[in-house]
Amino acid sequence: GNSVTQMEGPVTLSEEAFLTINCTYTATGYPSLFWYVQYPGEGLQLLLKATKADDKGSNKGFEATYRKETTSFHLEKGSVQVSDSAVYFCAPSNDYKLSFGAGTTVTVRA
Amino acid sequence: KAGVTQTPRYLIKTRGQQVTLSCSPISGHRSVSWYQQTPGQGLQFLFEYFSETQRNKGNFPGRFSGRQFSNSRSEMNVSTLELGDSALYLCASSGGVGRVTEAFFGQGTRLTVV
């Protein structure tokens, strides 16, 4: 089965700082890769995705590149806002399921 | 377009009871998946249904079961509830066809077992 190692949190940043959350995975076959975000009290929202090697997913200023050779999918944002405070989950997908990392809690201070 | 709807949002049950949770997918979506979220174990996959057929299931005891109806709505059932079943249960829907299908999640059902 799949497994995901995600950067431990919590991460606390000041507004406009650079954010990176590391994610590496092991998976059978050739998974699609996703980042999901969970805001306080809410369900999961898809943040971005990549479906093949060297694909770059991007959304709301966040980016992640599918690195097959290093089995990694690190999330980055150049300038975070208070509204980016949330829990972020890395998730490879195959066999009709998502395998989630432990989640990284990010808090952005004004 | 309405999103994924889960009912009820909150439930309190007693040990030994059983519970049924409901999920209505996005219109046109044929795949429904269920996940359990707890502080200790994180997000764990329970099972996935497509056109009323279970295509994959996670490592949960047989007390956890699910089904999908012809209109793609899904239910999951937990029998003989244990304290450790207290969790947020999330349902996700997707088109389910093809290699890459994005999953859209509902708000979840918060189950508390006392």
Short mmCIF file of N, CA, C and O in Angstrom, two decimals, chain A:
data_model
loop_
_atom_site.label_atom_id
_atom_site.label_comp_id
_atom_site.label_asym_id
_atom_site.label_seq_id
_atom_site.Cartn_x
_atom_site.Cartn_y
_atom_site.Cartn_z
N GLY A 1 0.82 -1.19 0.00
CA GLY A 1 0.00 0.00 0.00
C GLY A 1 0.86 1.25 0.00
O GLY A 1 2.08 1.20 0.07
N ASN A 2 0.19 2.38 -0.06
CA ASN A 2 0.89 3.66 -0.07
C ASN A 2 1.22 4.13 1.33
O ASN A 2 0.52 3.80 2.30
N SER A 3 2.29 4.92 1.45
CA SER A 3 2.57 5.60 2.71
C SER A 3 3.10 6.99 2.39
O SER A 3 3.69 7.21 1.33
N VAL A 4 2.88 7.91 3.31
CA VAL A 4 3.24 9.31 3.10
C VAL A 4 3.99 9.82 4.32
O VAL A 4 3.54 9.62 5.45
N THR A 5 5.10 10.46 4.08
CA THR A 5 5.83 11.13 5.15
C THR A 5 5.74 12.62 4.91
O THR A 5 6.20 13.13 3.88
N GLN A 6 5.14 13.29 5.85
CA GLN A 6 4.88 14.71 5.68
C GLN A 6 5.58 15.46 6.80
O GLN A 6 5.69 14.96 7.93
N MET A 7 6.06 16.64 6.46
CA MET A 7 6.77 17.48 7.41
C MET A 7 5.95 17.67 8.68
O MET A 7 4.77 17.97 8.63
N GLU A 8 6.62 17.48 9.80
CA GLU A 8 5.92 17.63 11.08
C GLU A 8 5.62 19.08 11.34
O GLU A 8 6.40 19.96 11.04
N GLY A 9 4.48 19.33 11.96
CA GLY A 9 4.19 20.69 12.38
C GLY A 9 4.27 20.76 13.89
O GLY A 9 4.79 19.86 14.52
N PRO A 10 3.67 21.79 14.46
CA PRO A 10 3.06 22.90 13.74
C PRO A 10 4.11 23.88 13.20
O PRO A 10 5.22 23.94 13.70
N VAL A 11 3.70 24.58 12.17
CA VAL A 11 4.53 25.59 11.56
C VAL A 11 3.88 26.95 11.82
O VAL A 11 2.70 27.12 11.54
N THR A 12 4.65 27.86 12.36
CA THR A 12 4.15 29.21 12.62
C THR A 12 4.98 30.20 11.82
O THR A 12 6.22 30.17 11.89
N LEU A 13 4.29 31.04 11.06
CA LEU A 13 4.96 31.99 10.18
C LEU A 13 4.35 33.37 10.35
O LEU A 13 3.19 33.50 10.77
N SER A 14 5.09 34.38 9.94
CA SER A 14 4.56 35.73 9.85
C SER A 14 3.99 35.94 8.46
O SER A 14 4.42 35.29 7.48
N GLU A 15 3.03 36.83 8.36
CA GLU A 15 2.45 37.16 7.06
C GLU A 15 3.56 37.54 6.07
O GLU A 15 4.57 38.17 6.46
N GLU A 16 3.38 37.14 4.81
CA GLU A 16 4.31 37.40 3.71
C GLU A 16 5.56 36.53 3.76
O GLU A 16 6.44 36.67 2.89
N ALA A 17 5.66 35.63 4.71
CA ALA A 17 6.81 34.72 4.73
C ALA A 17 6.64 33.64 3.68
O ALA A 17 5.54 33.42 3.14
N PHE A 18 7.74 32.93 3.40
CA PHE A 18 7.73 31.81 2.45
C PHE A 18 7.39 30.53 3.19
O PHE A 18 7.93 30.26 4.26
N LEU A 19 6.51 29.74 2.59
CA LEU A 19 6.09 28.49 3.20
C LEU A 19 6.52 27.32 2.33
O LEU A 19 6.33 27.33 1.10
N THR A 20 7.10 26.31 2.94
CA THR A 20 7.32 25.05 2.26
C THR A 20 6.96 23.91 3.19
O THR A 20 7.31 23.93 4.38
N ILE A 21 6.24 22.94 2.69
CA ILE A 21 5.89 21.74 3.45
C ILE A 21 6.37 20.54 2.64
O ILE A 21 5.94 20.33 1.50
N ASN A 22 7.28 19.78 3.23
CA ASN A 22 7.84 18.63 2.52
C ASN A 22 6.92 17.42 2.58
O ASN A 22 6.28 17.16 3.60
N CYS A 23 6.89 16.69 1.47
CA CYS A 23 6.10 15.47 1.40
C CYS A 23 6.83 14.47 0.53
O CYS A 23 7.19 14.77 -0.61
N THR A 24 7.07 13.28 1.07
CA THR A 24 7.59 12.17 0.27
C THR A 24 6.64 10.99 0.45
O THR A 24 5.95 10.88 1.46
N TYR A 25 6.64 10.10 -0.54
CA TYR A 25 5.66 9.01 -0.51
C TYR A 25 6.28 7.74 -1.05
O TYR A 25 7.28 7.76 -1.77
N THR A 26 5.68 6.65 -0.68
CA THR A 26 5.93 5.37 -1.34
C THR A 26 4.58 4.89 -1.85
O THR A 26 3.56 5.05 -1.17
N ALA A 27 4.58 4.34 -3.04
CA ALA A 27 3.31 3.92 -3.64
C ALA A 27 3.56 2.83 -4.65
O ALA A 27 4.62 2.76 -5.27
N THR A 28 2.55 1.99 -4.80
CA THR A 28 2.59 1.00 -5.87
C THR A 28 2.13 1.69 -7.15
O THR A 28 1.24 2.54 -7.13
N GLY A 29 2.78 1.33 -8.23
CA GLY A 29 2.38 1.90 -9.50
C GLY A 29 2.73 3.37 -9.62
O GLY A 29 3.74 3.84 -9.08
N TYR A 30 1.87 4.09 -10.29
CA TYR A 30 2.15 5.46 -10.67
C TYR A 30 0.98 6.33 -10.19
O TYR A 30 0.04 6.58 -10.92
N PRO A 31 1.06 6.79 -8.94
CA PRO A 31 -0.11 7.48 -8.38
C PRO A 31 -0.27 8.90 -8.92
O PRO A 31 0.68 9.50 -9.42
N SER A 32 -1.45 9.43 -8.81
CA SER A 32 -1.67 10.87 -8.92
C SER A 32 -1.41 11.46 -7.54
O SER A 32 -1.54 10.77 -6.52
N LEU A 33 -1.03 12.73 -7.51
CA LEU A 33 -0.66 13.35 -6.25
C LEU A 33 -1.53 14.57 -5.98
O LEU A 33 -1.81 15.36 -6.90
N PHE A 34 -1.94 14.72 -4.73
CA PHE A 34 -2.84 15.79 -4.35
C PHE A 34 -2.35 16.46 -3.06
O PHE A 34 -1.71 15.82 -2.21
N TRP A 35 -2.68 17.73 -2.94
CA TRP A 35 -2.63 18.43 -1.66
C TRP A 35 -4.05 18.87 -1.33
O TRP A 35 -4.73 19.48 -2.16
N TYR A 36 -4.46 18.53 -0.11
CA TYR A 36 -5.74 18.96 0.41
C TYR A 36 -5.50 19.89 1.59
O TYR A 36 -4.49 19.78 2.29
N VAL A 37 -6.48 20.77 1.84
CA VAL A 37 -6.38 21.70 2.96
C VAL A 37 -7.66 21.61 3.78
O VAL A 37 -8.76 21.41 3.24
N GLN A 38 -7.49 21.69 5.08
CA GLN A 38 -8.65 21.64 6.00
C GLN A 38 -8.62 22.87 6.89
O GLN A 38 -7.73 23.01 7.73
N TYR A 39 -9.58 23.75 6.70
CA TYR A 39 -9.71 24.93 7.54
C TYR A 39 -10.46 24.54 8.81
O TYR A 39 -11.22 23.56 8.83
N PRO A 40 -10.27 25.28 9.90
CA PRO A 40 -10.89 24.92 11.17
C PRO A 40 -12.39 24.66 11.05
O PRO A 40 -13.13 25.48 10.51
N GLY A 41 -12.82 23.50 11.56
CA GLY A 41 -14.23 23.17 11.58
C GLY A 41 -14.83 22.78 10.25
O GLY A 41 -16.05 22.64 10.13
N GLU A 42 -13.99 22.61 9.23
CA GLU A 42 -14.52 22.30 7.90
C GLU A 42 -14.00 20.96 7.39
O GLU A 42 -13.10 20.35 7.99
N GLY A 43 -14.57 20.53 6.28
CA GLY A 43 -14.08 19.32 5.63
C GLY A 43 -12.85 19.63 4.80
O GLY A 43 -12.28 20.71 4.87
N LEU A 44 -12.43 18.66 4.02
CA LEU A 44 -11.23 18.81 3.20
C LEU A 44 -11.55 19.47 1.88
O LEU A 44 -12.57 19.17 1.25
N GLN A 45 -10.64 20.33 1.45
CA GLN A 45 -10.79 20.97 0.15
C GLN A 45 -9.56 20.64 -0.69
O GLN A 45 -8.44 20.68 -0.18
N LEU A 46 -9.78 20.34 -1.95
CA LEU A 46 -8.67 20.11 -2.84
C LEU A 46 -7.93 21.42 -3.09
O LEU A 46 -8.53 22.43 -3.46
N LEU A 47 -6.61 21.38 -2.89
CA LEU A 47 -5.81 22.58 -3.12
C LEU A 47 -5.17 22.54 -4.51
O LEU A 47 -5.27 23.49 -5.28
N LEU A 48 -4.50 21.44 -4.81
CA LEU A 48 -3.90 21.29 -6.13
C LEU A 48 -3.59 19.83 -6.40
O LEU A 48 -3.62 19.00 -5.47
N LYS A 49 -3.26 19.55 -7.67
CA LYS A 49 -2.99 18.16 -8.03
C LYS A 49 -1.93 18.11 -9.13
O LYS A 49 -1.69 19.11 -9.82
N ALA A 50 -1.32 16.92 -9.29
CA ALA A 50 -0.41 16.65 -10.40
C ALA A 50 -0.57 15.18 -10.76
O ALA A 50 -0.68 14.33 -9.87
N THR A 51 -0.60 14.90 -12.04
CA THR A 51 -0.94 13.54 -12.44
C THR A 51 0.21 12.76 -13.07
O THR A 51 0.10 11.54 -13.24
N LYS A 52 1.29 13.44 -13.45
CA LYS A 52 2.42 12.71 -14.01
C LYS A 52 3.72 13.41 -13.67
O LYS A 52 3.73 14.57 -13.25
N ALA A 53 4.81 12.72 -13.90
CA ALA A 53 6.13 13.22 -13.53
C ALA A 53 6.37 14.60 -14.15
O ALA A 53 6.04 14.83 -15.31
N ASP A 54 6.94 15.49 -13.32
CA ASP A 54 7.30 16.85 -13.68
C ASP A 54 6.11 17.79 -13.86
O ASP A 54 6.31 18.98 -14.14
N ASP A 55 4.91 17.29 -13.68
CA ASP A 55 3.73 18.17 -13.66
C ASP A 55 3.83 19.12 -12.48
O ASP A 55 4.24 18.73 -11.39
N LYS A 56 3.43 20.37 -12.69
CA LYS A 56 3.35 21.31 -11.57
C LYS A 56 1.89 21.65 -11.35
O LYS A 56 1.22 22.15 -12.26
N GLY A 57 1.41 21.39 -10.15
CA GLY A 57 0.07 21.81 -9.78
C GLY A 57 0.15 23.18 -9.11
O GLY A 57 1.11 23.47 -8.40
N SER A 58 -0.86 24.01 -9.34
CA SER A 58 -0.85 25.33 -8.71
C SER A 58 -2.26 25.82 -8.47
O SER A 58 -3.19 25.51 -9.22
N ASN A 59 -2.41 26.61 -7.40
CA ASN A 59 -3.72 27.16 -7.05
C ASN A 59 -3.53 28.13 -5.90
O ASN A 59 -2.80 27.83 -4.95
N LYS A 60 -4.18 29.28 -5.95
CA LYS A 60 -4.16 30.27 -4.87
C LYS A 60 -2.75 30.64 -4.44
O LYS A 60 -2.50 30.92 -3.26
N GLY A 61 -1.80 30.62 -5.33
CA GLY A 61 -0.42 30.96 -5.01
C GLY A 61 0.42 29.80 -4.52
O GLY A 61 1.63 29.93 -4.34
N PHE A 62 -0.22 28.66 -4.29
CA PHE A 62 0.50 27.45 -3.88
C PHE A 62 0.96 26.68 -5.12
O PHE A 62 0.28 26.68 -6.14
N GLU A 63 2.11 26.02 -5.00
CA GLU A 63 2.64 25.20 -6.09
C GLU A 63 3.25 23.92 -5.53
O GLU A 63 3.75 23.92 -4.40
N ALA A 64 3.20 22.86 -6.34
CA ALA A 64 3.91 21.63 -5.99
C ALA A 64 4.24 20.91 -7.28
O ALA A 64 3.42 20.89 -8.21
N THR A 65 5.43 20.30 -7.36
CA THR A 65 5.87 19.61 -8.57
C THR A 65 6.04 18.13 -8.29
O THR A 65 6.64 17.73 -7.29
N TYR A 66 5.51 17.31 -9.18
CA TYR A 66 5.58 15.85 -9.09
C TYR A 66 7.00 15.42 -9.45
O TYR A 66 7.41 15.45 -10.61
N ARG A 67 7.75 14.97 -8.45
CA ARG A 67 9.13 14.52 -8.66
C ARG A 67 9.17 13.01 -8.51
O ARG A 67 9.23 12.48 -7.40
N LYS A 68 9.14 12.33 -9.64
CA LYS A 68 9.08 10.86 -9.60
C LYS A 68 10.39 10.27 -9.09
O LYS A 68 10.40 9.28 -8.37
N GLU A 69 11.52 10.89 -9.48
CA GLU A 69 12.81 10.30 -9.12
C GLU A 69 13.07 10.35 -7.62
O GLU A 69 13.75 9.50 -7.07
N THR A 70 12.49 11.37 -6.95
CA THR A 70 12.67 11.47 -5.50
C THR A 70 11.38 11.13 -4.75
O THR A 70 11.33 11.25 -3.51
N THR A 71 10.37 10.71 -5.45
CA THR A 71 9.02 10.43 -4.90
C THR A 71 8.62 11.51 -3.91
O THR A 71 8.30 11.25 -2.74
N SER A 72 8.63 12.75 -4.40
CA SER A 72 8.30 13.87 -3.53
C SER A 72 7.29 14.79 -4.20
O SER A 72 7.14 14.80 -5.43
N PHE A 73 6.60 15.56 -3.37
CA PHE A 73 5.58 16.49 -3.87
C PHE A 73 5.48 17.63 -2.84
O PHE A 73 4.49 17.79 -2.15
N HIS A 74 6.54 18.42 -2.77
CA HIS A 74 6.63 19.47 -1.76
C HIS A 74 5.74 20.66 -2.10
O HIS A 74 5.72 21.12 -3.25
N LEU A 75 5.06 21.19 -1.10
CA LEU A 75 4.15 22.32 -1.29
C LEU A 75 4.87 23.63 -0.95
O LEU A 75 5.56 23.69 0.07
N GLU A 76 4.69 24.66 -1.78
CA GLU A 76 5.33 25.95 -1.54
C GLU A 76 4.37 27.09 -1.82
O GLU A 76 3.49 26.99 -2.68
N LYS A 77 4.58 28.17 -1.06
CA LYS A 77 3.89 29.43 -1.35
C LYS A 77 4.83 30.56 -1.01
O LYS A 77 5.44 30.56 0.07
N GLY A 78 4.92 31.50 -1.90
CA GLY A 78 5.92 32.55 -1.76
C GLY A 78 5.60 33.58 -0.69
O GLY A 78 6.52 34.13 -0.07
N SER A 79 4.33 33.84 -0.45
CA SER A 79 3.97 34.90 0.49
C SER A 79 2.63 34.52 1.14
O SER A 79 1.57 34.67 0.52
N VAL A 80 2.70 34.04 2.37
CA VAL A 80 1.48 33.53 3.01
C VAL A 80 0.67 34.66 3.64
O VAL A 80 1.21 35.74 3.98
N GLN A 81 -0.63 34.39 3.80
CA GLN A 81 -1.54 35.32 4.44
C GLN A 81 -2.16 34.65 5.66
O GLN A 81 -2.14 33.41 5.77
N VAL A 82 -2.74 35.47 6.52
CA VAL A 82 -3.39 34.92 7.72
C VAL A 82 -4.44 33.88 7.33
O VAL A 82 -4.62 32.85 8.00
N SER A 83 -5.11 34.13 6.21
CA SER A 83 -6.17 33.23 5.76
C SER A 83 -5.65 31.86 5.29
O SER A 83 -6.44 30.94 5.04
N ASP A 84 -4.34 31.70 5.19
CA ASP A 84 -3.76 30.40 4.82
C ASP A 84 -3.58 29.49 6.04
O ASP A 84 -3.13 28.34 5.89
N SER A 85 -3.92 29.98 7.20
CA SER A 85 -3.83 29.16 8.41
C SER A 85 -4.80 27.98 8.30
O SER A 85 -6.01 28.17 8.15
N ALA A 86 -4.27 26.78 8.37
CA ALA A 86 -5.06 25.58 8.13
C ALA A 86 -4.17 24.36 8.35
O ALA A 86 -2.99 24.48 8.66
N VAL A 87 -4.77 23.17 8.14
CA VAL A 87 -3.99 21.93 8.14
C VAL A 87 -3.88 21.46 6.70
O VAL A 87 -4.89 21.40 5.99
N TYR A 88 -2.68 21.11 6.29
CA TYR A 88 -2.41 20.72 4.91
C TYR A 88 -2.05 19.24 4.86
O TYR A 88 -1.23 18.76 5.65
N PHE A 89 -2.66 18.53 3.90
CA PHE A 89 -2.46 17.09 3.76
C PHE A 89 -1.95 16.77 2.37
O PHE A 89 -2.53 17.16 1.36
N CYS A 90 -0.88 15.98 2.34
CA CYS A 90 -0.36 15.43 1.09
C CYS A 90 -1.02 14.07 0.89
O CYS A 90 -1.16 13.30 1.86
N ALA A 91 -1.39 13.73 -0.35
CA ALA A 91 -2.12 12.47 -0.56
C ALA A 91 -1.88 11.92 -1.96
O ALA A 91 -2.43 12.46 -2.94
N PRO A 92 -1.11 10.83 -2.06
CA PRO A 92 -1.10 10.11 -3.33
C PRO A 92 -2.40 9.33 -3.49
O PRO A 92 -3.04 8.96 -2.50
N SER A 93 -2.75 9.09 -4.73
CA SER A 93 -4.00 8.39 -5.01
C SER A 93 -3.80 7.31 -6.04
O SER A 93 -3.25 7.56 -7.12
N ASN A 94 -4.21 6.10 -5.71
CA ASN A 94 -4.36 5.02 -6.68
C ASN A 94 -5.28 3.98 -6.09
O ASN A 94 -5.65 4.05 -4.92
N ASP A 95 -5.69 3.03 -6.90
CA ASP A 95 -6.63 1.99 -6.45
C ASP A 95 -7.89 2.60 -5.83
O ASP A 95 -8.42 2.07 -4.86
N TYR A 96 -8.34 3.73 -6.38
CA TYR A 96 -9.60 4.36 -5.99
C TYR A 96 -9.57 4.90 -4.56
O TYR A 96 -10.63 5.06 -3.93
N LYS A 97 -8.40 5.18 -4.02
CA LYS A 97 -8.35 5.73 -2.67
C LYS A 97 -7.22 6.75 -2.55
O LYS A 97 -6.24 6.72 -3.29
N LEU A 98 -7.39 7.64 -1.59
CA LEU A 98 -6.35 8.59 -1.21
C LEU A 98 -5.66 8.06 0.05
O LEU A 98 -6.32 7.56 0.96
N SER A 99 -4.35 8.20 0.09
CA SER A 99 -3.59 7.84 1.28
C SER A 99 -3.01 9.13 1.85
O SER A 99 -2.15 9.73 1.24
N PHE A 100 -3.50 9.53 3.01
CA PHE A 100 -3.15 10.84 3.54
C PHE A 100 -1.93 10.80 4.45
O PHE A 100 -1.73 9.83 5.21
N GLY A 101 -1.14 11.87 4.38
CA GLY A 101 -0.12 12.09 5.37
C GLY A 101 -0.76 12.53 6.68
O GLY A 101 -1.97 12.73 6.76
N ALA A 102 0.08 12.73 7.68
CA ALA A 102 -0.42 13.07 9.02
C ALA A 102 -0.98 14.49 9.10
O ALA A 102 -1.69 14.83 10.04
N GLY A 103 -0.65 15.29 8.11
CA GLY A 103 -1.12 16.68 8.12
C GLY A 103 -0.12 17.61 8.79
O GLY A 103 0.56 17.22 9.74
N THR A 104 -0.02 18.80 8.25
CA THR A 104 0.86 19.83 8.81
C THR A 104 0.02 21.05 9.15
O THR A 104 -0.64 21.61 8.27
N THR A 105 0.02 21.41 10.43
CA THR A 105 -0.75 22.58 10.87
C THR A 105 0.09 23.83 10.65
O THR A 105 1.23 23.93 11.12
N VAL A 106 -0.48 24.76 9.92
CA VAL A 106 0.20 26.02 9.61
C VAL A 106 -0.58 27.17 10.24
O VAL A 106 -1.80 27.28 10.04
N THR A 107 0.12 27.99 10.99
CA THR A 107 -0.48 29.19 11.59
C THR A 107 0.30 30.40 11.08
O THR A 107 1.52 30.44 11.19
N VAL A 108 -0.44 31.35 10.51
CA VAL A 108 0.18 32.56 9.99
C VAL A 108 -0.25 33.73 10.88
O VAL A 108 -1.44 33.98 11.06
N ARG A 109 0.73 34.43 11.41
CA ARG A 109 0.46 35.57 12.29
C ARG A 109 0.53 36.87 11.50
O ARG A 109 1.40 37.01 10.64
N ALA A 110 -0.37 37.77 11.86
CA ALA A 110 -0.38 39.09 11.19
C ALA A 110 0.81 39.93 11.63
O ALA A 110 1.35 39.74 12.73
#
